[in-house]
Every structure is written in C-alpha cells, then in structure tokens.
XYZ file of C-alpha atoms in Angstrom:
654
model
C 10.007 -49.758 -7.080
C 12.967 -52.198 -7.161
C 11.281 -54.178 -4.391
C 7.979 -54.107 -6.289
C 6.295 -52.016 -3.584
C 3.663 -49.319 -4.130
C 4.771 -45.780 -3.274
C 2.135 -44.239 -0.927
C 0.301 -41.454 -2.799
C 1.198 -38.738 -0.278
C 4.927 -39.244 -0.991
C 4.308 -39.387 -4.713
C 2.341 -36.116 -4.556
C 5.049 -34.409 -2.490
C 7.818 -35.377 -4.924
C 5.749 -34.294 -7.954
C 4.821 -31.037 -6.222
C 8.455 -30.299 -5.435
C 9.515 -30.863 -9.053
C 6.666 -28.649 -10.306
C 7.625 -25.855 -7.912
C 11.250 -25.945 -9.132
C 10.057 -25.609 -12.739
C 7.896 -22.595 -11.852
C 4.476 -24.300 -11.992
C 3.459 -22.893 -8.636
C -0.328 -23.305 -8.770
C -0.116 -26.954 -9.816
C 2.454 -27.518 -7.085
C 0.148 -26.092 -4.387
C -2.646 -28.348 -5.607
C -0.503 -31.472 -5.220
C 0.707 -30.457 -1.756
C -2.946 -30.129 -0.703
C -3.626 -33.606 -2.109
C -0.690 -34.925 -0.109
C -2.125 -33.386 3.091
C -5.448 -35.161 2.520
C -3.733 -38.569 2.490
C -1.321 -37.652 5.288
C -4.274 -36.685 7.525
C -5.880 -40.068 6.947
C -2.646 -41.765 8.053
C -1.982 -39.260 10.892
C 1.453 -38.408 9.448
C 1.966 -35.118 11.275
C 5.473 -34.565 9.925
C 4.249 -34.745 6.334
C 1.355 -32.362 7.105
C 3.806 -29.877 8.628
C 6.205 -30.272 5.684
C 3.376 -29.659 3.171
C 2.141 -26.582 5.058
C 5.702 -25.226 4.963
C 5.885 -25.687 1.189
C 2.382 -24.289 0.580
C 3.259 -21.174 2.599
C 6.492 -20.760 0.654
C 4.679 -21.023 -2.683
C 1.990 -18.539 -1.653
C 4.814 -16.120 -0.792
C 6.189 -16.521 -4.331
C 2.730 -15.782 -5.723
C 2.585 -12.586 -3.662
C -0.271 -13.764 -1.429
C 1.360 -12.897 1.906
C -1.795 -13.535 3.917
C -1.884 -17.232 2.989
C 1.920 -17.452 3.029
C 2.069 -16.337 6.648
C -0.969 -18.447 7.539
C 0.471 -21.755 6.285
C 4.041 -21.099 7.435
C 2.765 -20.248 10.919
C 0.675 -23.423 10.883
C 3.850 -25.363 10.050
C 5.783 -23.567 12.795
C 3.166 -24.532 15.381
C 3.635 -28.185 14.370
C 7.423 -28.082 14.730
C 7.345 -30.734 17.490
C 6.729 -33.205 14.681
C 9.720 -31.935 12.654
C 13.484 -32.160 12.952
C 15.497 -29.015 13.632
C 16.574 -28.730 9.993
C 12.995 -28.381 8.711
C 12.188 -25.999 11.613
C 15.135 -23.834 10.530
C 13.787 -23.694 6.971
C 10.301 -22.755 8.240
C 11.706 -19.912 10.361
C 13.789 -18.702 7.409
C 10.751 -18.523 5.153
C 8.634 -16.716 7.758
C 11.496 -14.236 8.092
C 11.587 -13.922 4.296
C 7.866 -13.019 4.227
C 8.450 -10.292 6.830
C 11.428 -9.074 4.772
C 9.315 -8.807 1.633
C 6.635 -6.707 3.360
C 9.296 -4.424 4.903
C 9.061 -5.529 8.554
C 12.828 -5.897 8.986
C 12.961 -6.150 12.784
C 10.523 -9.088 12.853
C 12.290 -10.614 9.852
C 15.719 -10.533 11.514
C 14.360 -12.225 14.650
C 13.213 -15.227 12.613
C 16.252 -15.234 10.310
C 18.791 -15.326 13.144
C 16.829 -18.199 14.741
C 16.912 -19.984 11.390
C 20.671 -19.363 11.076
C 21.305 -20.873 14.509
C 19.341 -24.043 13.728
C 20.703 -24.538 10.202
C 24.248 -23.836 11.351
C 23.904 -26.667 13.866
C 21.742 -29.174 11.981
C 21.958 -28.340 8.273
C 24.587 -28.405 5.572
C 26.921 -25.465 4.974
C 24.963 -24.515 1.858
C 21.607 -24.523 3.694
C 22.782 -21.771 6.051
C 23.097 -19.574 2.966
C 19.295 -19.145 2.897
C 18.898 -17.037 6.070
C 22.282 -15.354 5.496
C 21.233 -14.142 2.037
C 18.035 -12.712 3.541
C 19.990 -11.036 6.355
C 22.505 -9.633 3.844
C 19.688 -8.203 1.713
C 18.104 -6.509 4.725
C 21.503 -5.008 5.692
C 21.906 -3.704 2.128
C 18.436 -2.120 2.189
C 19.370 -0.494 5.514
C 22.503 0.921 3.779
C 24.766 -1.183 6.030
C 26.808 -2.175 2.997
C 29.982 -3.299 4.805
C 28.041 -5.793 6.958
C 26.131 -7.057 3.922
C 29.329 -7.547 1.893
C 31.011 -9.370 4.787
C 28.163 -11.915 4.849
C 28.460 -12.454 1.090
C 32.242 -12.916 1.357
C 31.757 -15.574 4.035
C 29.394 -17.493 1.754
C 31.081 -17.344 -1.631
C 33.457 -20.303 -1.144
C 30.566 -22.616 -0.134
C 28.130 -21.785 -2.955
C 30.305 -21.767 -6.083
C 28.686 -24.931 -7.393
C 25.110 -23.724 -6.750
C 23.734 -21.544 -9.622
C 20.620 -20.573 -7.611
C 22.679 -19.360 -4.646
C 25.052 -17.542 -6.991
C 22.017 -15.781 -8.473
C 21.081 -14.494 -4.995
C 24.726 -13.602 -4.338
C 25.051 -11.380 -7.406
C 21.596 -9.851 -6.872
C 22.647 -8.571 -3.423
C 26.068 -7.482 -4.725
C 24.211 -5.415 -7.339
C 22.139 -3.766 -4.605
C 25.293 -2.920 -2.636
C 27.041 -1.510 -5.722
C 23.977 0.534 -6.612
C 23.814 1.920 -3.067
C 27.482 2.940 -3.364
C 26.712 4.538 -6.767
C 28.958 2.063 -8.609
C 26.573 1.909 -11.551
C 28.632 -0.182 -13.980
C 29.453 -2.737 -11.288
C 25.763 -2.895 -10.298
C 24.693 -3.603 -13.882
C 27.385 -6.264 -14.293
C 26.163 -8.016 -11.125
C 22.504 -7.835 -12.222
C 23.374 -9.555 -15.502
C 25.344 -12.242 -13.647
C 22.391 -12.846 -11.308
C 20.125 -13.371 -14.347
C 22.670 -15.679 -16.017
C 23.141 -17.833 -12.895
C 19.419 -18.070 -12.136
C 18.672 -19.071 -15.713
C 21.215 -21.871 -15.317
C 19.435 -23.035 -12.136
C 16.260 -23.662 -14.208
C 14.092 -22.069 -11.505
C 11.658 -19.877 -13.449
C 10.338 -17.919 -10.463
C 13.759 -16.712 -9.346
C 14.824 -16.218 -12.967
C 11.886 -13.821 -13.482
C 12.634 -12.141 -10.126
C 16.232 -11.424 -11.178
C 14.983 -9.930 -14.457
C 12.521 -7.754 -12.492
C 15.333 -6.490 -10.235
C 17.385 -5.622 -13.335
C 14.411 -3.842 -14.971
C 13.920 -1.745 -11.813
C 17.615 -0.824 -11.982
C 17.363 0.100 -15.693
C 14.253 2.211 -15.031
C 15.993 4.226 -12.311
C 18.774 5.158 -14.778
C 16.570 5.635 -17.888
C 18.316 2.798 -19.777
C 15.337 2.163 -22.018
C 16.959 0.288 -24.920
C 17.781 -2.702 -22.703
C 14.692 -2.243 -20.556
C 12.121 -2.851 -23.300
C 13.725 -6.175 -24.219
C 13.924 -7.459 -20.644
C 10.410 -6.307 -19.626
C 8.754 -8.540 -22.227
C 10.982 -11.485 -21.395
C 10.366 -11.201 -17.645
C 6.636 -10.529 -17.918
C 6.130 -13.583 -20.133
C 7.801 -15.803 -17.517
C 5.866 -14.163 -14.644
C 2.578 -14.833 -16.435
C 3.550 -18.415 -17.165
C 4.192 -19.114 -13.459
C 1.135 -17.021 -12.469
C 2.880 -14.905 -9.814
C 0.799 -11.794 -9.121
C 3.704 -10.243 -7.256
C 6.022 -10.432 -10.269
C 3.305 -9.521 -12.799
C 2.398 -6.413 -10.783
C 6.097 -5.529 -10.541
C 6.560 -5.623 -14.311
C 3.303 -3.732 -14.884
C 4.504 -0.972 -12.530
C 7.694 -0.655 -14.555
C 5.726 -0.495 -17.822
C 3.645 2.333 -16.353
C 6.778 4.267 -15.362
C 8.246 3.593 -18.790
C 5.168 4.996 -20.514
C 5.308 8.261 -18.580
C 8.740 9.035 -20.032
C 7.779 8.443 -23.678
C 7.323 11.734 -25.523
C 6.006 10.350 -28.852
C 2.238 9.987 -28.549
C 1.913 7.007 -30.925
C 4.587 4.997 -29.152
C 3.151 5.901 -25.756
C -0.313 4.804 -26.905
C 1.091 1.478 -28.085
C 2.656 0.889 -24.679
C -0.593 1.856 -22.955
C -2.363 -0.831 -24.975
C 0.309 -3.349 -23.942
C -0.135 -2.401 -20.303
C -3.931 -2.505 -20.466
C -3.823 -5.931 -22.068
C -1.350 -7.094 -19.443
C -3.467 -5.811 -16.568
C -6.648 -7.372 -17.967
C -4.923 -10.705 -18.460
C -3.498 -10.500 -14.951
C -6.958 -9.876 -13.551
C -8.518 -12.784 -15.449
C -5.742 -15.094 -14.342
C -6.076 -13.862 -10.762
C -9.819 -14.630 -10.696
C -9.134 -18.126 -12.019
C -6.447 -18.696 -9.400
C -8.676 -17.443 -6.593
C -11.242 -20.046 -7.643
C -8.532 -22.719 -7.730
C -7.254 -21.743 -4.273
C -10.761 -21.901 -2.885
C -11.434 -25.373 -4.183
C -8.122 -26.664 -2.878
C -8.805 -25.212 0.572
C -12.236 -26.846 0.580
C -10.641 -30.178 -0.236
C -8.076 -29.683 2.523
C -10.734 -29.047 5.171
C -13.365 -31.493 3.928
C -13.233 -33.949 6.843
C -12.909 -31.386 9.629
C -15.545 -28.984 8.422
C -18.334 -31.389 7.487
C -18.101 -30.798 3.763
C -18.541 -34.476 3.134
C -20.236 -34.108 -0.244
C -20.099 -31.845 -3.252
C -23.772 -31.147 -2.596
C -23.109 -29.223 0.635
C -20.467 -27.082 -1.086
C -22.828 -26.449 -3.986
C -25.604 -25.402 -1.587
C -23.345 -22.924 0.200
C -22.173 -21.343 -3.050
C -25.771 -21.216 -4.311
C -26.773 -19.358 -1.145
C -23.926 -16.870 -1.620
C -24.982 -16.387 -5.236
C -28.551 -15.719 -4.072
C -27.345 -13.036 -1.625
C -25.350 -11.377 -4.398
C -28.404 -11.335 -6.663
C -30.747 -9.581 -4.263
C -28.051 -7.051 -3.346
C -27.728 -6.420 -7.073
C -31.491 -5.840 -7.386
C -31.884 -3.691 -4.267
C -31.828 0.099 -4.151
C -31.911 0.324 -0.339
C -29.080 -1.533 1.415
C -30.447 -0.892 4.909
C -33.749 -2.605 4.119
C -32.152 -5.871 2.961
C -29.716 -6.309 5.886
C -32.194 -8.527 7.818
C -32.498 -10.798 4.778
C -28.708 -10.984 4.389
C -28.360 -11.802 8.092
C -31.022 -14.496 7.911
C -29.359 -16.201 4.952
C -25.822 -15.876 6.314
C -26.856 -17.477 9.616
C -27.001 -20.763 7.705
C -23.249 -20.423 7.058
C -21.833 -18.853 10.206
C -22.669 -16.987 13.418
C -23.657 -13.357 12.721
C -24.393 -11.416 15.895
C -23.375 -8.237 14.078
C -23.360 -7.527 10.359
C -22.324 -4.293 8.643
C -21.658 -2.822 5.208
C -19.704 0.443 5.083
C -19.269 2.740 2.071
C -16.046 4.766 1.918
C -15.942 8.419 0.822
C -12.333 9.038 -0.175
C -12.658 12.823 -0.476
C -14.149 13.262 3.000
C -12.233 10.286 4.458
C -15.299 8.877 6.180
C -17.366 5.695 6.116
C -21.166 5.512 6.013
C -22.068 2.289 7.822
C -25.294 0.300 7.463
C -25.486 -2.336 10.172
C -27.458 -4.793 12.268
C -26.731 -5.661 15.878
C -28.203 -8.668 17.708
C -30.407 -9.271 14.674
C -32.106 -5.882 15.106
C -31.774 -3.616 12.055
C -30.733 -0.027 12.740
C -33.053 2.482 11.078
C -30.418 4.902 9.819
C -26.753 4.445 8.894
C -24.102 6.319 10.835
C -20.924 8.027 9.629
C -17.485 7.486 11.154
C -14.548 9.787 10.383
C -11.342 7.873 9.649
C -9.181 10.757 10.882
C -10.755 10.870 14.330
C -11.098 7.188 15.181
C -9.254 4.039 14.112
C -11.629 1.146 13.448
C -11.405 -2.339 11.985
C -13.340 -1.048 8.991
C -11.007 1.879 8.300
C -8.006 -0.446 8.742
C -9.536 -2.924 6.297
C -10.218 -0.213 3.703
C -6.908 1.640 4.054
C -4.800 -1.539 4.002
C -6.937 -3.149 1.276
C -6.729 -6.483 3.124
C -9.143 -9.157 4.327
C -8.679 -10.640 7.784
C -10.355 -12.606 10.523
C -9.753 -13.069 14.265
C -11.112 -15.657 16.654
C -10.098 -14.311 20.027
C -9.690 -10.547 19.908
C -9.070 -8.698 23.175
C -8.474 -5.042 24.064
C -4.670 -5.307 24.033
C -4.593 -6.944 20.600
C -7.028 -4.375 19.263
C -4.815 -1.476 20.391
C -1.734 -3.139 18.870
C -3.572 -3.485 15.556
C -5.386 -0.138 15.397
C -3.444 2.183 17.708
C -4.405 4.215 20.753
C -7.106 6.217 18.942
C -9.393 3.170 18.690
C -12.310 2.323 20.951
C -10.638 -0.219 23.248
C -13.846 -2.072 24.048
C -14.292 -5.499 22.435
C -17.909 -6.621 22.094
C -17.334 -9.216 19.370
C -14.348 -11.524 19.784
C -14.706 -13.331 16.450
C -14.699 -11.058 13.391
C -14.300 -11.306 9.616
C -13.630 -8.223 7.453
C -13.015 -7.719 3.764
C -12.678 -4.651 1.536
C -14.978 -4.429 -1.483
C -13.635 -3.146 -4.776
C -15.528 -1.892 -7.746
C -14.328 0.100 -10.724
C -10.772 -0.708 -9.600
C -10.830 0.970 -6.164
C -11.755 0.034 -2.610
C -15.210 1.555 -2.197
C -16.680 -0.370 0.725
C -16.123 -2.920 3.475
C -18.233 -5.838 4.704
C -18.056 -7.567 8.080
C -19.764 -10.288 10.068
C -19.013 -10.684 13.773
C -19.781 -13.016 16.649
C -19.649 -12.194 20.348
C -18.063 -15.480 21.398
C -14.503 -16.608 20.611
C -13.561 -19.260 18.031
C -16.703 -18.984 15.921
C -14.904 -18.875 12.563
C -12.595 -21.398 10.909
C -10.605 -21.218 7.684
C -13.583 -22.686 5.835
C -15.863 -19.902 7.065
C -13.352 -17.275 6.008
C -13.055 -18.772 2.520
C -16.838 -18.745 2.140
C -16.842 -15.163 3.409
C -14.271 -14.149 0.753
C -16.355 -15.895 -1.897
C -19.355 -13.890 -0.690
C -17.335 -10.677 -1.029
C -16.662 -11.508 -4.700
C -20.405 -11.667 -5.328
C -21.111 -8.533 -3.273
C -18.394 -6.633 -5.177
C -19.938 -7.548 -8.521
C -23.466 -6.771 -7.264
C -22.485 -3.381 -5.827
C -20.460 -2.471 -8.909
C -23.462 -3.255 -11.125
C -25.707 -1.277 -8.791
C -23.275 1.651 -8.706
C -22.942 1.732 -12.483
C -26.736 1.606 -12.873
C -27.080 4.487 -10.425
C -24.452 6.451 -12.333
C -26.355 5.919 -15.589
C -29.613 6.854 -13.880
C -27.970 9.937 -12.407
C -26.697 10.969 -15.843
C -30.175 10.565 -17.311
C -31.744 12.635 -14.513
C -29.242 15.464 -14.165
C -28.380 18.525 -16.203
C -24.866 18.101 -17.622
C -23.985 21.812 -17.302
C -25.114 22.640 -13.757
C -25.168 19.092 -12.302
C -28.647 19.855 -10.893
C -31.573 17.498 -11.355
C -33.173 17.979 -14.770
C -36.821 18.633 -15.588
C -37.506 14.988 -16.491
C -36.663 13.845 -12.959
C -38.982 16.363 -11.254
C -42.182 14.368 -11.739
C -40.743 11.102 -10.388
C -39.418 12.903 -7.281
C -42.780 14.592 -6.704
C -44.531 11.217 -6.986
C -42.117 9.779 -4.418
C -43.172 12.486 -1.976
C -46.829 11.702 -2.650
C -46.220 8.006 -1.885
C -44.658 9.047 1.414
C -47.930 10.834 2.284
C -46.253 14.234 2.356
C -48.819 16.996 3.059
C -46.715 20.179 3.013
C -45.090 21.457 -0.179
C -43.171 24.543 -1.207
C -42.423 25.211 -4.876
C -39.930 27.933 -5.821
C -39.314 29.181 -9.362
C -36.193 31.302 -9.971
C -35.410 33.177 -13.180
C -32.249 35.144 -14.039
C -33.215 38.718 -14.888
C -32.793 39.606 -18.576
C -30.704 36.504 -19.259
C -31.288 36.646 -23.041
C -29.843 40.153 -23.142
C -26.828 38.922 -21.143
C -26.185 36.118 -23.646
C -26.545 38.513 -26.570
C -24.067 40.938 -24.990
C -21.436 38.658 -23.423
C -21.819 35.419 -25.391
C -23.053 31.923 -24.609
C -19.864 30.789 -22.857
C -20.196 33.615 -20.344
C -23.899 32.784 -20.091
C -23.093 29.161 -19.192
C -20.676 30.345 -16.491
C -23.465 32.446 -14.966
C -25.782 29.423 -14.906
C -23.113 27.332 -13.157
C -22.362 29.981 -10.526
C -26.020 30.601 -9.716
C -26.776 26.860 -9.556
C -23.947 26.489 -7.030
C -25.435 29.247 -4.874
C -28.892 27.651 -5.011
C -27.428 24.288 -3.937
C -25.577 26.034 -1.118
C -28.805 27.547 0.265
C -31.092 24.560 -0.387
C -29.207 21.384 0.479
C -31.229 19.585 3.170
C -32.757 16.097 2.779
C -36.276 17.478 2.156
C -35.131 19.679 -0.749
C -34.254 19.099 -4.395
C -33.092 21.677 -6.930
C -33.784 21.424 -10.682
C -32.728 23.225 -13.802
C -36.240 23.650 -15.176
C -35.194 25.048 -18.552
C -32.931 27.756 -19.988
C -32.278 30.184 -17.131
C -35.162 28.906 -14.968
C -34.601 26.878 -11.796
C -37.207 25.077 -9.702
C -36.867 24.082 -6.042
C -39.135 21.390 -4.551
C -39.357 21.291 -0.756
C -41.361 18.841 1.376
C -42.354 21.355 4.047
C -43.980 24.753 4.548
C -42.076 27.293 6.630
C -42.584 30.805 5.325
C -40.155 32.546 7.692
C -37.367 30.112 6.799
C -38.093 30.428 3.056
C -38.030 34.218 3.150
C -34.693 34.179 4.979
C -33.138 31.732 2.513
C -34.427 33.565 -0.575
C -33.306 36.972 0.706
C -29.844 35.560 1.414
C -29.709 33.858 -1.992
C -30.723 36.986 -3.943
C -28.188 39.021 -1.996
C -25.364 36.571 -2.762
C -26.299 36.476 -6.466
C -25.922 40.254 -6.636
C -22.662 40.077 -4.660
C -21.169 37.911 -7.417
C -20.820 41.327 -9.075
C -21.164 39.921 -12.575
C -21.619 42.991 -14.846
C -24.857 43.161 -16.876
C -24.953 46.465 -18.720
C -28.182 45.656 -20.615
C -30.236 44.694 -17.552
C -33.221 46.983 -16.925
C -33.295 46.323 -13.184
C -29.630 46.143 -12.058
C -26.130 46.831 -13.323
C -25.065 43.335 -12.251
C -26.618 39.873 -12.654
C -29.740 39.491 -10.486
C -32.703 37.117 -10.225
C -36.427 37.078 -9.580
C -38.200 34.431 -7.486
C -41.754 33.162 -7.133
C -42.765 31.050 -4.115
C -45.868 28.889 -3.773
C -46.947 27.163 -0.526
C -49.381 24.247 -0.543
C -50.928 22.180 2.250
C -52.433 19.000 0.842
C -54.131 16.798 3.487
C -56.331 15.067 0.865
C -53.446 14.152 -1.454
C -55.060 15.924 -4.403
C -52.230 18.361 -5.227
C -50.641 17.882 -8.657
C -47.154 18.851 -9.733
C -48.503 21.010 -12.543
C -50.595 22.926 -10.031
C -47.608 23.580 -7.736
C -45.427 24.701 -10.675
C -48.207 26.881 -12.075
C -48.673 28.711 -8.752
C -44.901 29.244 -8.386
C -44.798 30.538 -11.963
C -47.619 33.002 -11.222
C -45.713 34.230 -8.174
C -42.600 34.680 -10.347
C -44.693 36.691 -12.834
C -45.776 38.948 -9.954
C -42.122 39.412 -8.889
C -41.228 40.431 -12.420
C -44.166 42.820 -12.467
C -42.851 44.397 -9.279
C -39.622 45.390 -11.030
C -37.639 42.098 -10.852
C -34.619 41.522 -8.572
C -37.047 40.485 -5.807
C -39.350 37.644 -4.712
C -43.097 37.169 -4.372
C -45.012 34.603 -2.263
C -48.354 32.974 -3.047
C -49.921 31.477 0.046
C -52.554 28.715 0.126
C -55.214 31.338 0.990
C -54.324 33.490 -2.002
C -54.540 30.491 -4.315
C -57.963 29.428 -2.967
C -59.511 32.911 -3.330
C -58.570 33.356 -6.981
C-alpha cells in the first residue's frame, strides 16, 4: 500500500479469512478461503491452494465435520511438494489432531511425531508446542500421566507469553489432576484454562475450555456453577456455529436434566434443550447449504459448472426426484425412473435404497443392477454379513470411493464381508427421518474414478430431498395405518376391509376364503369379570389369530366387538381346517376362566368358514361376509367351541 500497489485478491482473502477464524467466525472464514482458492487456481499458485486447503480442513475440524476436515487436510498433505517444511509440519499436526478427536490414537501419534520432527527443525520453539500438546493430551487420556506432565513441563518456559498455549497447558493439567483424583487442583486448572483462552480472544477455544469445565462439573454434580457456565458456553458455540461444541453442551444439558428431581424445573430445562436442539438443526441446515455453494464455486472450472443455469438445472432435477418419491407408495416401481433421471448427473450401474429394521437388525433392499429392476427386494441380516450399507447405517456417515478393491473392502468392513468387488466407484449415505437413521441410499459404477467431489455433493443434496420425501411418506403411512387399524388389538379395522378386498379384485384374484370368529359368551364374560379383563381377552386372542394367519395373502380384522374376520386370497380347505383347529385349541389352552360360559369352563371361540371361487369377478365382499356369518351361526348351533365350513357347492344349492 505504501508503494501504491494493489494487493492481489487471493492474499487479501487469506488475511481476512485468518482474522475471521481467530475471532470465531468460522463459516465466513471458510467462505473467504474458498474465494482465495478460486483466484489462486487462475494464477496457478499451488502453494496458496495448499495453504488454503490446510486452513479449510482445520476449520471444518473445529465445526465437528471430520469428513471434510480429513478430506481437505489430506488434499493439502498431497500438495506438500509446493510447501515448505514448516507448513507441512502444521498440516501433519492438524491431521493428527483430527485422528485424536475421533479416538484413533495410534494413527494420531504417527502424524503428531512427524509434525514434531519437522517443526522442531524448521519452526519456532512455540510452534512445536502444537503437536506436543496433542501428544500430551493423548498420553493423559491413556492414563500415562507422568509422560504427559513431563511434556507440559518441557513447554512451560517457552509459552508463558502465549495465552492460547497457556489455555491448552492448563486444560491438559486439569485432565491429569482429574485422572489422579486431585479434584480441587483439576477445577483450579480448568478455571485457569478458561481465563487464559478468554485473554487470547479466540472464541472457539474459549468455548471449548468452558465445555471441558462443564463436563468436569457434571461428573462431580457441581450444578450451581454448571448452570451458569452452560449458558455462557452454549451462546458462544452457537455464535461460531460449531456443531461439535453445540452438541457437547446439549449432551451436558440432557445429563443435567436427568438429575433434577423437581418436575417444574426439569420441564423448564427440557424446553431449553428442545429449543437449543431445534436451533442447532436449523443452523446446521443453513450451514450445509452454505458449504454446498462454496464447494460448487471451488470446483466450477474443473467440473463444467460454468453457469448458474447448470447448477440450477441439477438442483431442479434432484428436487423432481424427491417429489415423485414423496408421491409414490411403491419404491420398487419408481427405481427405473430414479435411475433414468440420475444418469444425467452421474454414472449409475447399480442403484439401491435399503430400509433398516432396528429391532431385527436387518435391511430390506430395493435395487436395480445394470439398469434392470429387480422384481422383489431382498433382506440382508447385519449380524451375519458386513456390507457397505450396514456400515453406512451403523456409523451414520456418508462416504464415497473411486477405486475400491478387495483388500480395502476387507479393511473397511472386516472379514465377514463378501470380498468380491463388482463396483469400484460407490457413493453411500444414510437417510434420517424422525431423528433416526432409517434407510440408506447408494449409487455405484463398475469402473474406477467415476465420481468427483462435485458428484458427491450433488448426491448429498439428493439425500436431503429423499430424507424429506421418505419422512413425509412414512408419516402419511403412519396416519393411514392409525385410521385403518383397531387401537386395542392393532388389527386392521372394519373400515379397511372393503379397500383391501377391492385391491384383491383389481389383482384378478379368483380364490377367496372368509373366516368369521366370535368369542363364546363374551357379553357374559364382560359382565362377570369387567371390561378391563374383557379387553385383555380380546388382545390375547387377536395375538393368537395373527400368529396363525400371518402370510402375505392373509389379513386379519377386528370386525366389531368380539368378532374377528380373516380375509385370505386362496382356497385350501385342508390347510384352513388345520389352522382353525390349532387356533381353537390354543385359545382354550390360554386357560382363561369363564364360569358363566354355557359351552366351556374357560374362554373359547366359534368359527365360520366360507370358500368362494370367483372366475367371473362377480363376488362381493358382503356376499363373502354373509356366507362366513351363516357358517358361524351353524357352529353356534352345533354347541359353540367349534368351527363350521360352507363350501361353494353348499352356497350354490341354497
């Protein structure tokens, strides 16, 4: 400026980004580093690109997005030929720090010792503190307190004028003291770490020190101080938009609530937590959108996104896919349409959508292979076989690979996986709705290197739409289910019977069996034992009916009161007799006393069965129910506690 020269924009952006990151404005800082990369690419300034990737990765780590943190730091590491050894040492330190944060200490120490060697040789004495602090923290977490303290002692003389380093120093001293059960010393060190980090004017680390102190207070039930510090720390974490810190404070609030005995106070804290979680979610969605746009800008030249129009078209296509998933009731039938539309965005030799059943720990997978839809989904058991899909769901993480081989697959999934690799390029993402991972979506290509970062970002955007569409669909199905089921027995209700019968007619079903079951002298049972006992009988008998009639061609209804109706899309008299005899026997073996029954001293039932063969499609539901009801009347006339069948011939000769 003194020489009246213009500062190139990439340098201006880098300096502004650095200042923003120090003041805790992490999202804005990332945005400026991306802008700097755009200009640095135009001028082929590889060192600046590497330096920006290093900073972007570091900032993503602060935000708690370890996937992007590792991605950008690794990208910087691969460009280290353009950097001096000092910057390379910082990159290796921050990669080690990411591994430390996710608990992979062995990998972390490998990088941190490499960083120490480089910074010891090429950096200042204070710069070597970075990897040494990380190493000391790992030693403390491994309960190697003497080694950790020795590292801190070696550093203290060199960092006395650095408030930020002193904050780290006292944080680790607190962890050592806590591990040695020196509680007062631990608290004193926590407070010093907060004081020093506040003086450094680095909001992220200031909030992190407060979080560490809150975790300490929680473990010793020191609630009077805790409540004050939680609010202070959470406000800072929200201001800098760090999901990692926000989630940490929310976890503490949840633990705090569990220990509150007064209901009113606990309810107040629940409202605080709910509000905090909702705000976190809204902010997260906004940030995801911001990240996406910045990544698009970063890759504009390379990935042929030369105009806003092409980006708009891609997002419009993704929106369209989300809409017809939302409107569909049969996922398998729309897979070809999804594949056709997605082929405009990326190679899709295989496409699959899996739905996770947490109770049974299995995944029902709808898929297409080589553009040929598979007629029926298949089920894979997560206990028996490790798959990409089960890994994606269990780890709740999105990922993509461009050159997968058998060895890498085994390293990722373990020996229980199928070691064959048919698709070398894959993208996977879990799908959440109603707050839990409920499904997983994947697209795959047989050849290597089919997907770039741009494709993966579009894929993640697609997942957002699919999640919303499936959640809407799920909630609609739940409402529909509630409207069509009996709340007491959880069987289908009478209102749903006609629509199900009409579905069978549309499928050109010709064979029908209708079964009407009635509990013997149920009114007398209610009068004697009460309505609560009567409801319990209904529930137990409905469970037995479901147990005996549970195949795909069968539906069971609570027809009304103590009457049940079973609709079956087949005629097999021998099978029906066997099932009914077994059912009636098991009902009696419940041994529920019924002293006012005229046919048994325990609860029993009567059953009427009607068979119908309908090649002309003229059978009505009322007719089938009427014939089953007449058969039930005959069973009652025969003394109850039995069944009676009405065949097609008997019906025709009436």
